[in-house]
PDB file of C-alpha atoms and ligand atoms in Angstrom:
ATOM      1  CA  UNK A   1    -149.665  47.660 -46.370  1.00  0.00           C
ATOM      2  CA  UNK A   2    -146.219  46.309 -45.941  1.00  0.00           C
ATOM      3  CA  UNK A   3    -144.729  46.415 -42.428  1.00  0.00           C
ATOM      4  CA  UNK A   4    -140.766  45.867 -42.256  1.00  0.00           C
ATOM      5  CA  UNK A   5    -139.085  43.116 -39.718  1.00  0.00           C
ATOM      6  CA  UNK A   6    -136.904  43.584 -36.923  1.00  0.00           C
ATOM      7  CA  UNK A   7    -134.414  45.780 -36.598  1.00  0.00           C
ATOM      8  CA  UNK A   8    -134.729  46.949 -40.026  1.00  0.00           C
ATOM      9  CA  UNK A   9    -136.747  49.930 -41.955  1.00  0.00           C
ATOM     10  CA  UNK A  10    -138.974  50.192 -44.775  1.00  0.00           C
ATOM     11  CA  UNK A  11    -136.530  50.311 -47.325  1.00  0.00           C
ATOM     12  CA  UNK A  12    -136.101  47.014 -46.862  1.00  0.00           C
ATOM     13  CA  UNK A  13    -139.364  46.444 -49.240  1.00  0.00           C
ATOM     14  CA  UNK A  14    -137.678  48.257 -52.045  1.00  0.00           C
ATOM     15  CA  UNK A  15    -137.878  45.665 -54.331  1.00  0.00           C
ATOM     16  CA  UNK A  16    -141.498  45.418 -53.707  1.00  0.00           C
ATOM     17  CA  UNK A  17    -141.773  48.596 -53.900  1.00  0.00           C
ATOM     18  CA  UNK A  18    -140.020  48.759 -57.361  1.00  0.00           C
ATOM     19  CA  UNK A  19    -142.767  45.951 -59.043  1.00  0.00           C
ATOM     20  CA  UNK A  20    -146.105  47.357 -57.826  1.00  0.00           C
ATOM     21  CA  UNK A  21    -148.368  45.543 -60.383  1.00  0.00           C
ATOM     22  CA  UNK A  22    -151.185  47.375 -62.339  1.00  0.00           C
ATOM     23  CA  UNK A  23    -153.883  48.816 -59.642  1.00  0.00           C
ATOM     24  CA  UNK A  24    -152.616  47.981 -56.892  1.00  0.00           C
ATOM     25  CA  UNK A  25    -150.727  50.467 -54.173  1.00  0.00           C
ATOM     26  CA  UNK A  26    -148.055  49.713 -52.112  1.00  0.00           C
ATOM     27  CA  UNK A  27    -147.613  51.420 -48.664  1.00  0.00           C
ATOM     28  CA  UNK A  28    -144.700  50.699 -46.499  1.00  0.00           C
ATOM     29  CA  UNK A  29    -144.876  52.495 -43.284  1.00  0.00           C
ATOM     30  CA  UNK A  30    -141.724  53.198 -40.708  1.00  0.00           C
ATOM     31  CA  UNK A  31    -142.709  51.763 -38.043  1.00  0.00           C
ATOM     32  CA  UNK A  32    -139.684  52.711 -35.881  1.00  0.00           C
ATOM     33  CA  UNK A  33    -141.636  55.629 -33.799  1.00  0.00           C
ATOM     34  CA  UNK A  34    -144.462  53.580 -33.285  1.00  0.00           C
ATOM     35  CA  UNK A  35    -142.126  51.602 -30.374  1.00  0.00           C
ATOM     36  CA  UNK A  36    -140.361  54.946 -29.238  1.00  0.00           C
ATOM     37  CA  UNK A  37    -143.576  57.696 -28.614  1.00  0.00           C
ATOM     38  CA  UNK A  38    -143.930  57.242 -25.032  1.00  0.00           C
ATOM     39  CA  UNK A  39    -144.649  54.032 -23.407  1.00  0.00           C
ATOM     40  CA  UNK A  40    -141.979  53.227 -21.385  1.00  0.00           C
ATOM     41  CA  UNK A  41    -142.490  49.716 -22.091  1.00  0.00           C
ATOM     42  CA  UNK A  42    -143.071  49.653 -25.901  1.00  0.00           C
ATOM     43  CA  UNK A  43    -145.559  46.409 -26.961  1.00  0.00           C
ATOM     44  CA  UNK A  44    -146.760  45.016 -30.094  1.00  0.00           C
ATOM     45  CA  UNK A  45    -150.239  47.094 -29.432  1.00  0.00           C
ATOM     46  CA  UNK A  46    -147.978  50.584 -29.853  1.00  0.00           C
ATOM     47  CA  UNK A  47    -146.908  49.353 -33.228  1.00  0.00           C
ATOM     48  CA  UNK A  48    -150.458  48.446 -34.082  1.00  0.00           C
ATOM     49  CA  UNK A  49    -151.734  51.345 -32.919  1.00  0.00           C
ATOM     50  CA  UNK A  50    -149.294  53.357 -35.010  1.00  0.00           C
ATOM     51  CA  UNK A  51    -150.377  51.532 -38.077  1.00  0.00           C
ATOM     52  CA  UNK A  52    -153.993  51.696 -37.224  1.00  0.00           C
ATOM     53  CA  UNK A  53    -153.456  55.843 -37.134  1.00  0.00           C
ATOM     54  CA  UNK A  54    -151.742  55.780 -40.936  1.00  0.00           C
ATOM     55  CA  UNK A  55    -154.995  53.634 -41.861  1.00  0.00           C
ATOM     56  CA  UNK A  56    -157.379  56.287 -41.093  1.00  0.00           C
ATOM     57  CA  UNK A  57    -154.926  59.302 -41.650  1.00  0.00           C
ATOM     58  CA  UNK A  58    -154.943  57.969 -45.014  1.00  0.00           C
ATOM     59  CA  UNK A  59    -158.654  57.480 -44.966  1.00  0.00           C
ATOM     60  CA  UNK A  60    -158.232  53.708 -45.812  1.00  0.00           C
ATOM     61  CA  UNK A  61    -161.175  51.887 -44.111  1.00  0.00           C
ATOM     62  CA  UNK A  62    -159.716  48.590 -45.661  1.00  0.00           C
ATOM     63  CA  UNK A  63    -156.299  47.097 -47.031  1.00  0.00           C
ATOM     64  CA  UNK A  64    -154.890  43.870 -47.018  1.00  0.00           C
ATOM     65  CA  UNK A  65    -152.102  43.912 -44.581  1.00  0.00           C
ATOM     66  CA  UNK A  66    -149.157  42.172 -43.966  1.00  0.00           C
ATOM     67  CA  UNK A  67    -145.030  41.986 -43.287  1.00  0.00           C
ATOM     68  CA  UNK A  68    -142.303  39.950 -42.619  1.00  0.00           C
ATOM     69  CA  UNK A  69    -141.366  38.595 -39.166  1.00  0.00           C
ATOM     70  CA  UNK A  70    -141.962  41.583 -36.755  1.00  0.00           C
ATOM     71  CA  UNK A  71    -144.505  42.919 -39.533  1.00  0.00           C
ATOM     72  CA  UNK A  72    -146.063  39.461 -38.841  1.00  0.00           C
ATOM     73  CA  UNK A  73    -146.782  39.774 -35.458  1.00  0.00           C
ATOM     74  CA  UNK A  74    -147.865  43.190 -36.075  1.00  0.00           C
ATOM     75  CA  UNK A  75    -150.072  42.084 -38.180  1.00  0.00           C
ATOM     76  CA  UNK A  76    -151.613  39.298 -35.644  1.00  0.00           C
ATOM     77  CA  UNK A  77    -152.354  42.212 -33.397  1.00  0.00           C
ATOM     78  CA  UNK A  78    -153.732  44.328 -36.058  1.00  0.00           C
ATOM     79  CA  UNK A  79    -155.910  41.415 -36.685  1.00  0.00           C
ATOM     80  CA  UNK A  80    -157.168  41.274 -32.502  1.00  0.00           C
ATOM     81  CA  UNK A  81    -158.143  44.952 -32.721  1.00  0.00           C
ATOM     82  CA  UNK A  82    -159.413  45.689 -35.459  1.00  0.00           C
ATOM     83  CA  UNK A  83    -160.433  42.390 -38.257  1.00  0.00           C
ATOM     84  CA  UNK A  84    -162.801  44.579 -40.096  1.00  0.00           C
ATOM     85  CA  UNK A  85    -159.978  46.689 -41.652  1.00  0.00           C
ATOM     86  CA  UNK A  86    -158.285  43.536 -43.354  1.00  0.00           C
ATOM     87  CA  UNK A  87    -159.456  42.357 -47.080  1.00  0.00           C
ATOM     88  CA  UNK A  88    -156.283  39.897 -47.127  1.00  0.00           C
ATOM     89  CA  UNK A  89    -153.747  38.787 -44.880  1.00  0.00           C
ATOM     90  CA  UNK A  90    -149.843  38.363 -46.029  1.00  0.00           C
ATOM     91  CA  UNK A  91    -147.313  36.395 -43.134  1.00  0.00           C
ATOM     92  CA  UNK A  92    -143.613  36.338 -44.281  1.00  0.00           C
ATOM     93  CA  UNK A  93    -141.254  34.385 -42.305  1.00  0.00           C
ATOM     94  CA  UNK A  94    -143.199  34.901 -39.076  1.00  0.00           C
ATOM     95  CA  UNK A  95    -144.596  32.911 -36.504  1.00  0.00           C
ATOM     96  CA  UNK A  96    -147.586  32.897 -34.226  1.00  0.00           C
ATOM     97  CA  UNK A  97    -146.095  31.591 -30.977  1.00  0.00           C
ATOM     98  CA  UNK A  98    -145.198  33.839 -28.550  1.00  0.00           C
ATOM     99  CA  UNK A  99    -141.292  33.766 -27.546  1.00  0.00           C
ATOM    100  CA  UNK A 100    -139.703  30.708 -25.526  1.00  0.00           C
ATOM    101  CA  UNK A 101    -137.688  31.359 -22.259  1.00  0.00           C
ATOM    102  CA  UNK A 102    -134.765  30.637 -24.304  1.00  0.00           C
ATOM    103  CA  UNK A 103    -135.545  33.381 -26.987  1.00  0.00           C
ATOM    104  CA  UNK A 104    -136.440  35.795 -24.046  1.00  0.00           C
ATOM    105  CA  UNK A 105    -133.212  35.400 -22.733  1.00  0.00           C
ATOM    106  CA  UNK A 106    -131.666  36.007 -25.997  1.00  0.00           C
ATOM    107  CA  UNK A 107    -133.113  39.167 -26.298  1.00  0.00           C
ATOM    108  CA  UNK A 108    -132.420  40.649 -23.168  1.00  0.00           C
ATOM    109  CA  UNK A 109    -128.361  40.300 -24.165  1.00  0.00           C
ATOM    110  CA  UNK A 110    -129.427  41.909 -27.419  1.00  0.00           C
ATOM    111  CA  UNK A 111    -131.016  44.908 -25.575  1.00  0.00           C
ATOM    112  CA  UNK A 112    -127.646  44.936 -23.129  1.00  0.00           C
ATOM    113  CA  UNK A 113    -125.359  44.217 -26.509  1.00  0.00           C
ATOM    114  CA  UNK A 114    -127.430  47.091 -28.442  1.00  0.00           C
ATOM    115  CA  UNK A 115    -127.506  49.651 -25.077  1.00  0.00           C
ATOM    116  CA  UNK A 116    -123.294  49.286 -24.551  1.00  0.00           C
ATOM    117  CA  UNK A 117    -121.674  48.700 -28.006  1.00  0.00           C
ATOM    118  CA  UNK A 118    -124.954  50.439 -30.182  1.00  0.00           C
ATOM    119  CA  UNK A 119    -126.216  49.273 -33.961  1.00  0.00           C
ATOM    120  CA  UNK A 120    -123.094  48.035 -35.896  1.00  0.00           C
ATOM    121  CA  UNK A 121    -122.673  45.141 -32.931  1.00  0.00           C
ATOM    122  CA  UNK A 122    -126.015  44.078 -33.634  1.00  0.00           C
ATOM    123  CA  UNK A 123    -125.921  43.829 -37.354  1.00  0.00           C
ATOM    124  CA  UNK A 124    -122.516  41.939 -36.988  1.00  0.00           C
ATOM    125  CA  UNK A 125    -124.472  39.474 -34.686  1.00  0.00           C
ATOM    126  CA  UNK A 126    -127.798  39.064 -37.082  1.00  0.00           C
ATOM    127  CA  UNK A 127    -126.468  38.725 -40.082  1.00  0.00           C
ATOM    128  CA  UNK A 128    -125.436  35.453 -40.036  1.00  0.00           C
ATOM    129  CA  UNK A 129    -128.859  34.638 -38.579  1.00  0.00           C
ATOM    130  CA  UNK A 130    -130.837  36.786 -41.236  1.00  0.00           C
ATOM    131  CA  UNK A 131    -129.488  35.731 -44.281  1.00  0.00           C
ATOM    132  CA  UNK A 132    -128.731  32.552 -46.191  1.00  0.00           C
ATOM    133  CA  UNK A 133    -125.366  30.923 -46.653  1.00  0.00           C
ATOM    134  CA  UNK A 134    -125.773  31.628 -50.404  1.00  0.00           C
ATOM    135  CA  UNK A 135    -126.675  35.564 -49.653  1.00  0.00           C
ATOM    136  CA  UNK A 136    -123.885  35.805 -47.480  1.00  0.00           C
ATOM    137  CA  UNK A 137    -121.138  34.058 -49.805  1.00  0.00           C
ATOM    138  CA  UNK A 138    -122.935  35.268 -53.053  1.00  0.00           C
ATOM    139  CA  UNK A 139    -124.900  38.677 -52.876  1.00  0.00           C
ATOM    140  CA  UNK A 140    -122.547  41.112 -51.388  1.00  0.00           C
ATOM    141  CA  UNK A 141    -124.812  43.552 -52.250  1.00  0.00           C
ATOM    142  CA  UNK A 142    -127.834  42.158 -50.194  1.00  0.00           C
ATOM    143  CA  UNK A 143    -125.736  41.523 -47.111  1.00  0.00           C
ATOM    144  CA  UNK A 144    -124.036  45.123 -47.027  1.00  0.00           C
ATOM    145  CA  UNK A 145    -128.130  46.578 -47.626  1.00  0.00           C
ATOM    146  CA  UNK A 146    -129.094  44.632 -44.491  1.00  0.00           C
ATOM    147  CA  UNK A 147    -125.982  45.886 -42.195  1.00  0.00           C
ATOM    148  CA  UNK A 148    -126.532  49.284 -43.350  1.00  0.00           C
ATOM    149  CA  UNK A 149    -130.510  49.250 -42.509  1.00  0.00           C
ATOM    150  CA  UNK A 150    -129.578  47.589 -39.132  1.00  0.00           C
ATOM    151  CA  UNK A 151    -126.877  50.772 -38.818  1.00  0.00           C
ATOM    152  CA  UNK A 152    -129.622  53.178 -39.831  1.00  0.00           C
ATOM    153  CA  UNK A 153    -131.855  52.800 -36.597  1.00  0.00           C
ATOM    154  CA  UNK A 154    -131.026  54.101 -33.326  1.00  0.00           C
ATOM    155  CA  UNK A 155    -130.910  52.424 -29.913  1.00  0.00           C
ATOM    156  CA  UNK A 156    -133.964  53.505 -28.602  1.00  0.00           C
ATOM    157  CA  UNK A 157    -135.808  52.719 -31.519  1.00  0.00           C
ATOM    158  CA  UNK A 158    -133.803  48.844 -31.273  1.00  0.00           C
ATOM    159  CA  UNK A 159    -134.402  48.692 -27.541  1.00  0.00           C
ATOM    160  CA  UNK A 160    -138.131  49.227 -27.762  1.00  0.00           C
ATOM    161  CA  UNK A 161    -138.845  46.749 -30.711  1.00  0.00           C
ATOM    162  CA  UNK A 162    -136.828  44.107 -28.656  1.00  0.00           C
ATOM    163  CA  UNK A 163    -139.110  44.391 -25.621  1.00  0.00           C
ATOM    164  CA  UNK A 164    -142.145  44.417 -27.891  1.00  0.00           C
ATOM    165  CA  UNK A 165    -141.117  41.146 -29.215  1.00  0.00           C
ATOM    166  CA  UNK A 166    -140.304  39.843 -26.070  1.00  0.00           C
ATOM    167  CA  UNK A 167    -143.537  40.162 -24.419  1.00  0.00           C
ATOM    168  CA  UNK A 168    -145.862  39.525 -27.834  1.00  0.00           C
ATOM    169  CA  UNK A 169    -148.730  37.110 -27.095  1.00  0.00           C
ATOM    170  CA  UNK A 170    -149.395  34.081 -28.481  1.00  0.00           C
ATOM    171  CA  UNK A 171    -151.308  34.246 -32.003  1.00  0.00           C
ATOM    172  CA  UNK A 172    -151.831  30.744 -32.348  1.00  0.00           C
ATOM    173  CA  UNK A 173    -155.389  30.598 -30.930  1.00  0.00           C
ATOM    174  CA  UNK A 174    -156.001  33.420 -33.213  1.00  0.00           C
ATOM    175  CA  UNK A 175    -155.534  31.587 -36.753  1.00  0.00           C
ATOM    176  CA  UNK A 176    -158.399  29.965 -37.119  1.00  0.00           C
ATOM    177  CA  UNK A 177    -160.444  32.833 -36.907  1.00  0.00           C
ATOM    178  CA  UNK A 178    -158.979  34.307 -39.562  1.00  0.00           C
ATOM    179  CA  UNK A 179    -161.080  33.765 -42.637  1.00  0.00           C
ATOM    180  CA  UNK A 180    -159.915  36.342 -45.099  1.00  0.00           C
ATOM    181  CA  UNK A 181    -157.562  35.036 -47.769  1.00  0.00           C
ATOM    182  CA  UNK A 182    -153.627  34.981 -47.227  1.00  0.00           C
ATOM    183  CA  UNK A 183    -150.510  34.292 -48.618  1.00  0.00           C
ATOM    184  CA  UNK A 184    -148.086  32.827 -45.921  1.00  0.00           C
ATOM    185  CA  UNK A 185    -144.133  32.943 -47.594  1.00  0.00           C
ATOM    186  CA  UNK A 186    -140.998  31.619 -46.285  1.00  0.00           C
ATOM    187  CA  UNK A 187    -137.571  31.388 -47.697  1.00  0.00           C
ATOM    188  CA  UNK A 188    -136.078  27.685 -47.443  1.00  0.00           C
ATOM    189  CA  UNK A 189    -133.553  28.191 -45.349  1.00  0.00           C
ATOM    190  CA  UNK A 190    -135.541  30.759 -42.704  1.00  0.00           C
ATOM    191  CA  UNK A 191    -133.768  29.839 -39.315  1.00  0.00           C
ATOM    192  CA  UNK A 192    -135.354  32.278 -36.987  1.00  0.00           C
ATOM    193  CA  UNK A 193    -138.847  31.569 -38.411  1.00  0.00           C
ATOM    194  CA  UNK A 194    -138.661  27.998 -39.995  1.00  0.00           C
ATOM    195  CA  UNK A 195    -140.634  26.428 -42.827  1.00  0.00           C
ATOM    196  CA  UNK A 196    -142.797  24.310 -39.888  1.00  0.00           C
ATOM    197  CA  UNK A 197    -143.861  27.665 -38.339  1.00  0.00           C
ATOM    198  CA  UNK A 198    -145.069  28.421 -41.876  1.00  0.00           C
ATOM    199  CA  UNK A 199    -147.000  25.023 -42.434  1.00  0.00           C
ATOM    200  CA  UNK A 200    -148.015  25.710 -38.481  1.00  0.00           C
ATOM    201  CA  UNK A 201    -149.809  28.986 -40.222  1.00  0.00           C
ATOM    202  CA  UNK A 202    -150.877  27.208 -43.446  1.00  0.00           C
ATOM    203  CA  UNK A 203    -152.848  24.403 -41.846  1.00  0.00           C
ATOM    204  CA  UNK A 204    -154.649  26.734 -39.282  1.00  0.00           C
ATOM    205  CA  UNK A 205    -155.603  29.661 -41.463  1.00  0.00           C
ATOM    206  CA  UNK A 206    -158.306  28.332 -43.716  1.00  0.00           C
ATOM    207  CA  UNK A 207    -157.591  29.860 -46.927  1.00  0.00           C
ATOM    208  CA  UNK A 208    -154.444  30.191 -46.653  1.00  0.00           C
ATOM    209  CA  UNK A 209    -151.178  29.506 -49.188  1.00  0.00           C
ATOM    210  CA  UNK A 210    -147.873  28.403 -48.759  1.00  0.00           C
ATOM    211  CA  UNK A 211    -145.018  29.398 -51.220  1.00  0.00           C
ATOM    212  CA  UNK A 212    -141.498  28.412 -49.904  1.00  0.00           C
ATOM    213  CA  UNK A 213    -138.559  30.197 -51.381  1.00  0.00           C
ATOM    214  CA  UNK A 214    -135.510  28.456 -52.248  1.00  0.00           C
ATOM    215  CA  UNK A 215    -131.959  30.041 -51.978  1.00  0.00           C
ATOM    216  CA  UNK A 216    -133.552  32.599 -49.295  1.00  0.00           C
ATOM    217  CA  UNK A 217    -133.247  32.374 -45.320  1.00  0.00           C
ATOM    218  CA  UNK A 218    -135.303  35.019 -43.002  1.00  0.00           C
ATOM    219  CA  UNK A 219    -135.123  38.133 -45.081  1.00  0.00           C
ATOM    220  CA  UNK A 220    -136.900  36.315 -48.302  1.00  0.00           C
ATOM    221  CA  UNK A 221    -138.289  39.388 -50.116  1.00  0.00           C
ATOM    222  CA  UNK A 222    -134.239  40.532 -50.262  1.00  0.00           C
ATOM    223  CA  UNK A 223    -132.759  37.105 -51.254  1.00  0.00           C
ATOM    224  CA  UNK A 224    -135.213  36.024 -53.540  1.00  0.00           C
ATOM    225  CA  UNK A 225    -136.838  39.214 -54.549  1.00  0.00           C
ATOM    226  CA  UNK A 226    -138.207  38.291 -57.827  1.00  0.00           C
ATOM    227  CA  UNK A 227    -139.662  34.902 -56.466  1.00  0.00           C
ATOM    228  CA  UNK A 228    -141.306  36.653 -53.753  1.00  0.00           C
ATOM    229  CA  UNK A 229    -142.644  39.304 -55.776  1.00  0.00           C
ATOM    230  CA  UNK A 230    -144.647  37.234 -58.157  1.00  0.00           C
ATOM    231  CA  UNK A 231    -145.731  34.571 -55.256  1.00  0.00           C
ATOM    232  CA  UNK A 232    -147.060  38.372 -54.160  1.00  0.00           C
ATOM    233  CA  UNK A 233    -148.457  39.416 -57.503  1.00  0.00           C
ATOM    234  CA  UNK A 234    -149.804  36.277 -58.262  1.00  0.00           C
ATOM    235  CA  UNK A 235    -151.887  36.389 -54.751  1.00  0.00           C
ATOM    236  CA  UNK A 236    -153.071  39.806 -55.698  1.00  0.00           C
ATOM    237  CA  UNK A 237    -154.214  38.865 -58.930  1.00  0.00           C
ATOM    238  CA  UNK A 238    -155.853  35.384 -57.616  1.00  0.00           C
ATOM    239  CA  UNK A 239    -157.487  35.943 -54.561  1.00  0.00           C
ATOM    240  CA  UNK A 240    -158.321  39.511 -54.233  1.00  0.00           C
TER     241      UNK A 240
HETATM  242  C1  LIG B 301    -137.672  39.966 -37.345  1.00  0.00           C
HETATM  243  O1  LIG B 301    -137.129  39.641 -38.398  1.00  0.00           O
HETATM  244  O2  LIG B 301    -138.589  40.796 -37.310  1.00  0.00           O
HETATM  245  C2  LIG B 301    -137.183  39.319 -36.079  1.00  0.00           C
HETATM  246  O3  LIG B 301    -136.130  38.452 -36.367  1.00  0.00           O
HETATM  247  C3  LIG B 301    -138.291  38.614 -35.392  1.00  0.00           C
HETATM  248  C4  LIG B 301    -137.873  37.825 -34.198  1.00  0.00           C
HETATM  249  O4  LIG B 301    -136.707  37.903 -33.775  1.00  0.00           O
HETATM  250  O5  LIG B 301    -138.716  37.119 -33.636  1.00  0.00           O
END
């Protein structure tokens, strides 16, 4: 199970997606309405919830879950509720601390910047931040993917993943606890979720992995697709 980041969709895992290996199944769920049912103040619980509901609608009592950033700390929460339904963990460019003042007040002028000027001021903002300096000057193609996921959600369904993310907990005192195998990935040049967050995970979860990605930034499994894909299908095939 393959849960996108922030403010992006599923089809952000479509090179995954494209190099399922032999036996395995790959299911990438939208999260988007998860954040946007009801609650008028959308958490990380609603999005675990959500994904909790496609486990059993699917009658899957187990899976190894995972995703990158947001999909993360999805993930973590997943984890709280519910460890019994994991048979492998995977943490892409995500973090178990909770946000910092600083990053709080960052999002609150991304909610007001996505509420006044909408989607296309938000991609033009994250970009830069998503992607590596050789995505951005090299793979055309990768950067103009990312803006036009960013375009494809709405502002509601922006709005409510920002103040999910703003008011996650902290996971840290959750990592040792978890005892299932995992594969923790981060490109090189991850800004937004650096390689010490990664090593942070690595050391705490016991049998945990660390492949680092070179030429990537925060959106690894789109800059270095194939690298991430085998670091992937090589976990799979290891450790499972
Ligand atoms: C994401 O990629 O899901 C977000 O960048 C996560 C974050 O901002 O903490």
């Amino acid at each position: 199970m393959l849960l996108h980041a922030f403010p992006l969709t599923p089809d952000m895992w479509r090179p995954q997606l494209e190099r399922v290996p032999d036996g395995w199944r790959f299911i990438a769920p939208d999260l988007r309405t998860f954040g946007t049912r009801g609650s008028s103040a959308p958490s990380m619980t609603d999005y675990a919830g959500g994904v909790s509901a496609l486990l059993d609608a699917l009658e899957l009592d187990r899976a190894i879950i995972g995703g990158l950033s947001m999909g993360g700390y999805i993930t973590f929460e997943l984890f709280r509720r519910a460890p019994e339904r994991f048979t492998g963990i995977l943490l892409a460019d995500t973090r178990a601390q909770a946000d910092t003042p600083e990053n709080g007040q960052a999002r609150r002028k991304l909610s007001e910047l996505v509420r006044t000027k909408g989607p296309a001021a938000v991609a033009d903002q994250m970009l830069p931040k998503l992607l590596s300096e050789t995505t951005l000057r090299r793979r055309g193609h990768v950067v103009a993917q990312v803006r036009q996921l960013i375009e494809s959600s709405d502002v509601a369904e922006i709005d409510a993943a920002i103040h999910a993310l703003m008011t996650r907990p902290d996971s840290t005192p959750d990592l040792a606890r978890i005892s299932l195998p995992t594969l923790v990935l981060v490109g090189e040049e991850d800004s937004i979720t650096p390689i010490s967050d990664a090593e942070l995970l690595q050391q705490q979860i016991p049998r945990s992995q660390l492949v680092i990605l070179p030429g990537a930034a925060h959106l690894s499994n789109l800059e270095a697709p194939d690298e991430f894909s085998t670091a992937l299908t090589n976990f799979l095939g290891s450790n499972l």
